[in-house]
Coordinates of C-alpha atoms in Angstrom, one line a residue:
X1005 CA 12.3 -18.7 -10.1
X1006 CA 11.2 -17.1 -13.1
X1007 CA 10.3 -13.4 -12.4
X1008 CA 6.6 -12.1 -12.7
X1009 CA 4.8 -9.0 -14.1
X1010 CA 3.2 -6.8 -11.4
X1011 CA 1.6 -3.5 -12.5
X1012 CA 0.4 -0.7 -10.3
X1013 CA -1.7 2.1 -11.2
X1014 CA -1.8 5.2 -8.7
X1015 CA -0.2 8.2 -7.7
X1016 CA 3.4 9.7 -6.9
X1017 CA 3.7 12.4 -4.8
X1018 CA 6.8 14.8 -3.6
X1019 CA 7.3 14.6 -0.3
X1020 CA 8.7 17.3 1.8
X1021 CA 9.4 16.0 5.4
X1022 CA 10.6 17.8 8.5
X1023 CA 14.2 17.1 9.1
X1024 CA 14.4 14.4 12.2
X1025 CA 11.5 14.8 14.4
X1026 CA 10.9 18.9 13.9
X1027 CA 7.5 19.7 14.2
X1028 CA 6.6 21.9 10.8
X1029 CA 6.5 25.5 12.5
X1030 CA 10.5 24.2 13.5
X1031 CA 11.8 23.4 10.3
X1032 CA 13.7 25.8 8.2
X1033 CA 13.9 22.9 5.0
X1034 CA 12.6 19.9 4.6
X1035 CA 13.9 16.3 3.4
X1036 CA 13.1 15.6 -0.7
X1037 CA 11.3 11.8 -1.1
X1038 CA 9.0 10.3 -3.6
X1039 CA 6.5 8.0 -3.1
X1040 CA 2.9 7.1 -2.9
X1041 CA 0.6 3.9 -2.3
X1042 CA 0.9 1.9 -5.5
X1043 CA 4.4 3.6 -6.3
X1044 CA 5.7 1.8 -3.1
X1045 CA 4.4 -1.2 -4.0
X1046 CA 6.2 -1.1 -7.1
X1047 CA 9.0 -0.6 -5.9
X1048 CA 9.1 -3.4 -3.5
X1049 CA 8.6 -5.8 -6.0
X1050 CA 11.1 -4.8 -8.0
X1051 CA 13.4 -4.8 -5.9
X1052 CA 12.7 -8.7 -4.8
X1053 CA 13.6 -9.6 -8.9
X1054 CA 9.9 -9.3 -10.1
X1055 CA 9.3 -6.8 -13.5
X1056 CA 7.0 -4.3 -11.5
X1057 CA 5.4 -1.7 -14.0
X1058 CA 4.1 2.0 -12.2
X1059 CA 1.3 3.5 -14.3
X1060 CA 0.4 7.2 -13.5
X1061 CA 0.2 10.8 -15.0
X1062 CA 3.0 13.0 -14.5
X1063 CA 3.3 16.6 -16.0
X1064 CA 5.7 16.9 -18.6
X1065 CA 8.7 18.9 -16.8
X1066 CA 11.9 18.7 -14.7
X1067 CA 9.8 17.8 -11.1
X1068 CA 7.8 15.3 -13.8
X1069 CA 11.2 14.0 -14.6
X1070 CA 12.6 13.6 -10.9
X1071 CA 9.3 11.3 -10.1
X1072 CA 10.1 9.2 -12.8
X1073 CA 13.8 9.0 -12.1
X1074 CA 13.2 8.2 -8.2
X1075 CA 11.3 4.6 -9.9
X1076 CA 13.7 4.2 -12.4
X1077 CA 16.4 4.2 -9.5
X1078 CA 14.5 1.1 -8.0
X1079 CA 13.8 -0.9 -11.4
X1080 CA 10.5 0.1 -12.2
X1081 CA 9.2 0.3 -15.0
X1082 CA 8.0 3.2 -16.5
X1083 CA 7.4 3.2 -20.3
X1084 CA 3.8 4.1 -20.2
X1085 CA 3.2 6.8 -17.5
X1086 CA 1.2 9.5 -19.2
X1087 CA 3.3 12.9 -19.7
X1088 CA 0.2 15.4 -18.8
X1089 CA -1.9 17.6 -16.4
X1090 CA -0.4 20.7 -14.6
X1091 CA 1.6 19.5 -11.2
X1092 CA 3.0 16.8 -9.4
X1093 CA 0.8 16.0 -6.0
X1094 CA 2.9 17.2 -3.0
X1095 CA 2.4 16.1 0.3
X1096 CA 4.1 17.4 3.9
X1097 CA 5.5 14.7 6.8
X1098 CA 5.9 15.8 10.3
X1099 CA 7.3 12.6 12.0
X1100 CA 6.0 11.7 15.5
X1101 CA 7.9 10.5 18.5
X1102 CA 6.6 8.7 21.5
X1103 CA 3.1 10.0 22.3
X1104 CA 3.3 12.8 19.5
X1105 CA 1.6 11.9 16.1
X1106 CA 2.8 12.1 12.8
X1107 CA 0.6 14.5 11.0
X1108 CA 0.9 14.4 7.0
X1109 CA -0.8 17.5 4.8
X1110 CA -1.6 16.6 1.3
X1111 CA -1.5 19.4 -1.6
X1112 CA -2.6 17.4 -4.5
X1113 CA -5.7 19.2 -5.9
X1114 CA -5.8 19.1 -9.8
X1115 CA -2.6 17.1 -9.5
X1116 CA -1.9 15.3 -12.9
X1117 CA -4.1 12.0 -12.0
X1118 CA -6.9 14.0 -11.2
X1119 CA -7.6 15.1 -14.5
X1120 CA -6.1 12.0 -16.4
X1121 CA -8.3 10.2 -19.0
X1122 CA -8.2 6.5 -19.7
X1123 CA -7.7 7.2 -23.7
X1124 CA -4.0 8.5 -22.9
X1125 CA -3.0 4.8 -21.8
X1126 CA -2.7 1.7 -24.4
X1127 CA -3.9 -0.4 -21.7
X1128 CA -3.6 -4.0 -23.6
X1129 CA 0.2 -2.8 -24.0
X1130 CA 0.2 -2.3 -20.2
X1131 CA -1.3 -5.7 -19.2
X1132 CA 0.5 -7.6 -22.1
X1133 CA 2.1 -10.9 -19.9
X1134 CA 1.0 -8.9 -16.8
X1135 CA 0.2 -11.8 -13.8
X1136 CA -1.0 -9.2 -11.3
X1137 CA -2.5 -5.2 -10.8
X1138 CA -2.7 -3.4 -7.3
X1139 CA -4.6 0.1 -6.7
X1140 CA -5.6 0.8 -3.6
X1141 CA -8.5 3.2 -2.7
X1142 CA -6.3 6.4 -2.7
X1143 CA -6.7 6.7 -6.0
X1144 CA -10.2 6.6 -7.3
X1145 CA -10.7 9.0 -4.0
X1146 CA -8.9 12.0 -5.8
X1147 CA -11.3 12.9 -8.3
X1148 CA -14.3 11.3 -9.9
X1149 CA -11.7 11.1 -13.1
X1150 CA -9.3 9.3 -11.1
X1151 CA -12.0 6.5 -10.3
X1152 CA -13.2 6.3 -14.3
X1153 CA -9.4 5.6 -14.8
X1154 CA -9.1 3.0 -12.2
X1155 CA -12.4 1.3 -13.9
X1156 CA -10.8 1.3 -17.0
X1157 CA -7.4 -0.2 -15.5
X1158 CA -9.8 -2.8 -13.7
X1159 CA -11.9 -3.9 -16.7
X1160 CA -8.9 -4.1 -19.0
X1161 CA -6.8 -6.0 -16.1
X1162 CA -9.9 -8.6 -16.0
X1163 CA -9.8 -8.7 -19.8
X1164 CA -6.0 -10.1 -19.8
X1165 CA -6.7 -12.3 -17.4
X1166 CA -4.5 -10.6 -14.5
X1167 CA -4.8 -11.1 -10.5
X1168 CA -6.0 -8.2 -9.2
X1169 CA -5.6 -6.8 -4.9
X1170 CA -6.8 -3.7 -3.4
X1171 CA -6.0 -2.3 -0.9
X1172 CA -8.7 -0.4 0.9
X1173 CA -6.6 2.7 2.2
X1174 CA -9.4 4.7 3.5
X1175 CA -8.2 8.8 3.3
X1176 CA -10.4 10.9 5.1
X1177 CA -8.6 13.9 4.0
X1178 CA -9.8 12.7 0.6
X1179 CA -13.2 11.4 0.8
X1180 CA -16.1 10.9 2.9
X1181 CA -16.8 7.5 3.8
X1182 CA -20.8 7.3 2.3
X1183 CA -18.4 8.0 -1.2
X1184 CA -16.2 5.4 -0.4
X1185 CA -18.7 2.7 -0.2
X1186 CA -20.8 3.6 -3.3
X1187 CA -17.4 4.0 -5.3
X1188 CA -15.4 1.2 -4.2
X1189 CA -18.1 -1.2 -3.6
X1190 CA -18.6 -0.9 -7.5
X1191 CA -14.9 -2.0 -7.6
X1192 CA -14.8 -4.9 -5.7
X1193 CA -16.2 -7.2 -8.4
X1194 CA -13.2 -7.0 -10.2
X1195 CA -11.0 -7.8 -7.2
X1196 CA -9.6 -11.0 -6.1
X1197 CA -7.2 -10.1 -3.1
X1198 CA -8.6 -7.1 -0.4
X1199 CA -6.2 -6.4 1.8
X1200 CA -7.4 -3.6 4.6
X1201 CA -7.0 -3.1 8.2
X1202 CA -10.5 -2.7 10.6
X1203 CA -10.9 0.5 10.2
X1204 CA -10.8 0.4 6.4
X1205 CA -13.3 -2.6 6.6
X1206 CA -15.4 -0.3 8.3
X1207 CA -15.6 2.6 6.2
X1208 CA -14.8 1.8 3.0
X1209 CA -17.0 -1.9 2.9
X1210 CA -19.0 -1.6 5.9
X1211 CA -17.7 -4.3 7.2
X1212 CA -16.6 -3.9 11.7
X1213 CA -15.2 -6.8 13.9
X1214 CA -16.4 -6.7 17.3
X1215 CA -14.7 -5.6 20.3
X1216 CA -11.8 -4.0 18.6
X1217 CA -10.2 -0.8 19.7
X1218 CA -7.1 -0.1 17.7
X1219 CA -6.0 2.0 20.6
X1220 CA -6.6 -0.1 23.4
X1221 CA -4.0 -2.5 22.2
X1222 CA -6.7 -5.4 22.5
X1223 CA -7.4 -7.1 18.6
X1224 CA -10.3 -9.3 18.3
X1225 CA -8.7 -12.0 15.6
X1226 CA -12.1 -14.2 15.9
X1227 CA -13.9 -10.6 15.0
X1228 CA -11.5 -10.5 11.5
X1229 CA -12.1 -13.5 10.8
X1230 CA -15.9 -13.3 11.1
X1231 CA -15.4 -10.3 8.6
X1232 CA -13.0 -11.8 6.3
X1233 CA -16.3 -14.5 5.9
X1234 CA -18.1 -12.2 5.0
X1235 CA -16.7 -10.0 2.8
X1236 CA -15.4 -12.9 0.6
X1237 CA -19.2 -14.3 0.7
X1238 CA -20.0 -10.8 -0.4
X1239 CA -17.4 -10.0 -3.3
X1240 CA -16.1 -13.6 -4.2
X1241 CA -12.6 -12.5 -2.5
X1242 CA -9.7 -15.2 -2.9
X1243 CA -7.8 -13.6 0.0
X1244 CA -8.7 -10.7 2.5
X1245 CA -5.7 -9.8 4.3
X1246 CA -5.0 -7.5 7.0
X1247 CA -2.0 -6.2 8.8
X1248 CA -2.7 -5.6 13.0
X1249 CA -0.8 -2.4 14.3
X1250 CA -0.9 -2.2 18.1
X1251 CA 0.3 1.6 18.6
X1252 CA 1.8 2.0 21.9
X1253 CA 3.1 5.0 20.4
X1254 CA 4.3 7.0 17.9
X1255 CA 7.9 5.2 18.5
X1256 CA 6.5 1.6 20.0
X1257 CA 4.4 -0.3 17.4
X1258 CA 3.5 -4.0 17.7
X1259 CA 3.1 -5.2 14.2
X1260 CA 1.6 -9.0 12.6
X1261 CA -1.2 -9.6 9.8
X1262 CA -3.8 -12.1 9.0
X1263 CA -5.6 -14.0 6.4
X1264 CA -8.5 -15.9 5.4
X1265 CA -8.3 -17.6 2.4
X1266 CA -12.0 -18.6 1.0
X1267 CA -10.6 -21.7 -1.1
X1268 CA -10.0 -24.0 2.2
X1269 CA -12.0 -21.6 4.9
X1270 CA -9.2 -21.1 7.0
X1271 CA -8.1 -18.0 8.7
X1272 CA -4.4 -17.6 9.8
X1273 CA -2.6 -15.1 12.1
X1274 CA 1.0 -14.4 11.5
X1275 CA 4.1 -14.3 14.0
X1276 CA 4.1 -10.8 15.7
X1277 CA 7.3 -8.1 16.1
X1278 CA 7.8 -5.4 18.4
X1279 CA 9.1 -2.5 16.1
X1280 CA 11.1 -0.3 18.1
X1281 CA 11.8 2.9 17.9
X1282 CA 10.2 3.2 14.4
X1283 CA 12.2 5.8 12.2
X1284 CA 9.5 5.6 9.4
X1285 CA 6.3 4.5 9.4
X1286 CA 4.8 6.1 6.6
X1287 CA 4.5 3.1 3.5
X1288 CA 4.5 0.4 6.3
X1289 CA 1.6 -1.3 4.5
X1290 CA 2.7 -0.7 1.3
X1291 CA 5.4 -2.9 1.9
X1292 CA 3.4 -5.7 3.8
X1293 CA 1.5 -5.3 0.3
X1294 CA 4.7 -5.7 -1.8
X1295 CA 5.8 -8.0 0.0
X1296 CA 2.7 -10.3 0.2
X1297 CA 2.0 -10.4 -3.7
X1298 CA 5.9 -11.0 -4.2
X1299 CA 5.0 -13.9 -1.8
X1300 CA 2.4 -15.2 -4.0
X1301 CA 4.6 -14.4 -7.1
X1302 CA 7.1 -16.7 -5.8
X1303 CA 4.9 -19.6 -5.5
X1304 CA 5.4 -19.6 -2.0
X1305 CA 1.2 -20.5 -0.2
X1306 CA -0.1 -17.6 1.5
X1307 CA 0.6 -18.8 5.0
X1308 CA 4.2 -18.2 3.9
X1309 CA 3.5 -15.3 1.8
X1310 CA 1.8 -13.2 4.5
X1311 CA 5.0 -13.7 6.8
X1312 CA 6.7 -12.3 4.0
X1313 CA 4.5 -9.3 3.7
X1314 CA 4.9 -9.1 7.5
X1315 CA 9.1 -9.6 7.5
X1316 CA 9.1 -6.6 5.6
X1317 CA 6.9 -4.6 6.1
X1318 CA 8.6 -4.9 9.7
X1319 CA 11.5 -4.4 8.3
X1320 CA 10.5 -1.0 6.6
X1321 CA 9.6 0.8 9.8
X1322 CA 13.1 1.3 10.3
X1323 CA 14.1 2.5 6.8
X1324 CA 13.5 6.5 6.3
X1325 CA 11.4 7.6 2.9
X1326 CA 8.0 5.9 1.8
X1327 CA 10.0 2.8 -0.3
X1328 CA 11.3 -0.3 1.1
X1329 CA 14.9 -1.1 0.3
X1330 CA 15.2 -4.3 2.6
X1331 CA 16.8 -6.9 0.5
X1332 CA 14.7 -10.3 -0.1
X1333 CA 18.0 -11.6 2.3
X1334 CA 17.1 -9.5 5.0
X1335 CA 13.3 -10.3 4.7
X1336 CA 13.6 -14.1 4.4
X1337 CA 16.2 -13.6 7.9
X1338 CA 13.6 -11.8 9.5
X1339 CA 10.7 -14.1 8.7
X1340 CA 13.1 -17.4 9.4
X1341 CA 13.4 -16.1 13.0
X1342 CA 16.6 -13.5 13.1
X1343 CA 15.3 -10.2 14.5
X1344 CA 18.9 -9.9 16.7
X1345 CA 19.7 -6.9 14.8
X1346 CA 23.7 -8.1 14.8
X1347 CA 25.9 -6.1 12.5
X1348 CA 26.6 -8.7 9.3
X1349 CA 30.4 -9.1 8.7

């Protein structure tokens, strides 16, 4: 299998979590990380054999340098990440157990992609042989800057010919919803995979299944795939893709996804995991993400792709940090049926 050119375009973040499960006002130090939507799903493909390129703005000193490093680690590239702006985006983990939350607390204003301009990227370099970009809606929510650069990655990604995804990632933290639908319904035209759960649907296309409660642990898949209709009537998508979390808890997650692919009009629903006791849910659909579009990559069709994405993305609630490190092995074991957990001798 020869190995494919994925590049993401998006933020990386420090992130300082509470040691364990200490609650903030407990900890006297907090775990070091890296990580971020599109910098996850970098990583992920990288580290299934896939040239995965990470496009950002960093400033140009040592905590710059550790961001880059914490990529380079993993096999991403990262030849054309702009070296300005004044700070790396920070951003605080408190890790929930049982019926306690996580709680995350972003510190990114003025952050180096919020001020970045599209001139300091040689964006035909970027998408030379590229086969596929991914942003997700994190980053044109960061500053009105942030979306003229995700334009211009958009428009120059159409120019070359790549396959582009989204995914939705509604932040309320970062944006109003009304701003969410006039920015990223603008972007959609340029998008041929969406991949969002209900509640970004909602919010970020305007777009609700019926009689679906996230928290009642009920999901409505005819209500998806009413929406997944839709939506690809509406922006011409290939694919809209969506993973299903059932929270039981902060510890007790059911966990599957589902498609609908417009070329055939048929909607599919993957096989479903209990994910117990989660260590790490934070870049859970990153890596259904990563590993969907590696899916795709690999020529596999997206019945079999999505219960890639799904494999590991499963697989990555039980790996601390936001980047999945689960071999393609371990993900192709999963998805074939072994979830025994038995030690490998």
């Amino acid at each position: 299998m020869a190995a494919k050119k994925i590049v993401t375009l998006g933020e990386i973040m420090l992130r300082l979590s509470t040691p364990g499960s200490e609650k903030f006002i407990q900890a006297d130090e907090f775990d070091i990380n890296y990580g971020g939507g599109e910098a996850n799903v970098a990583v992920s493909c990288a580290n299934y054999g896939h040239k995965a390129e990470f496009v950002t703005a960093l400033p140009d000193n040592e905590i710059g340098d550790c961001a880059i490093a914490a990529l380079r680690k993993y096999g991403v590239e990262t030849g054309h990440i702009a070296r300005s702006g004044e700070r790396v985006g920070i951003y605080y983990l408190e890790t929930g157990v049982s019926m306690r939350p996580s709680k995350v607390i972003y510190d990114r204003a003025h952050s180096s992609i919020t001020t970045a301009s599209p001139d300091e990227f040689d964006w035909d370099a970027i998408f030379e042989g590229a086969d596929w970009f991914h942003f997700s809606g994190i980053t044109p929510a960061v500053s009105d800057a942030a979306t003229a650069l995700t334009e211009a990655a958009l428009k120059a990604a159409k120019k070359h010919g790549v396959t582009v995804s989204c995914d939705l990632n509604y932040r309320k933290k970062l944006w109003s919803s009304d701003k969410a639908k006039k920015v990223m319904t603008g972007l959609m035209k340029y998008v041929d995979v969406c991949i969002g759960n209900e509640e970004d649907a909602e919010l970020v296309l305007g777009f609700k299944p019926e009689n679906t409660d996230v928290t009642s642990g009920e999901l409505n898949l005819a209500g998806y795939e009413d929406i997944y209709k839709r939506m690809s009537e509406t922006f011409g998508f290939k694919y809209c893709v969506s993973t299903l979390r059932v929270s039981h808890s902060a510890s007790d997650n059911g966990w599957s996804a589902c498609i609908y692919s417009s070329v055939d009009k048929t909607f599919y629903h993957s096989k479903e995991y209990t994910i117990h006791p989660i260590v790490d849910r934070v870049g859970g659909g990153d890596s259904f993400a990563g590993g969907f579009i590696t899916g795709i990559l690999d020529g596999k069709d997206y019945k079999a792709a999505l219960e890639f994405g799904v494999a590991a993305s499963a697989i990555k609630h039980t790996i601390p940090g936001d980047f999945n490190l689960a071999s393609r092995k371990e993900v192709e074991d999963l998805a074939g049926g072994d979830a025994s957990g038995r030690v490998k001798r």
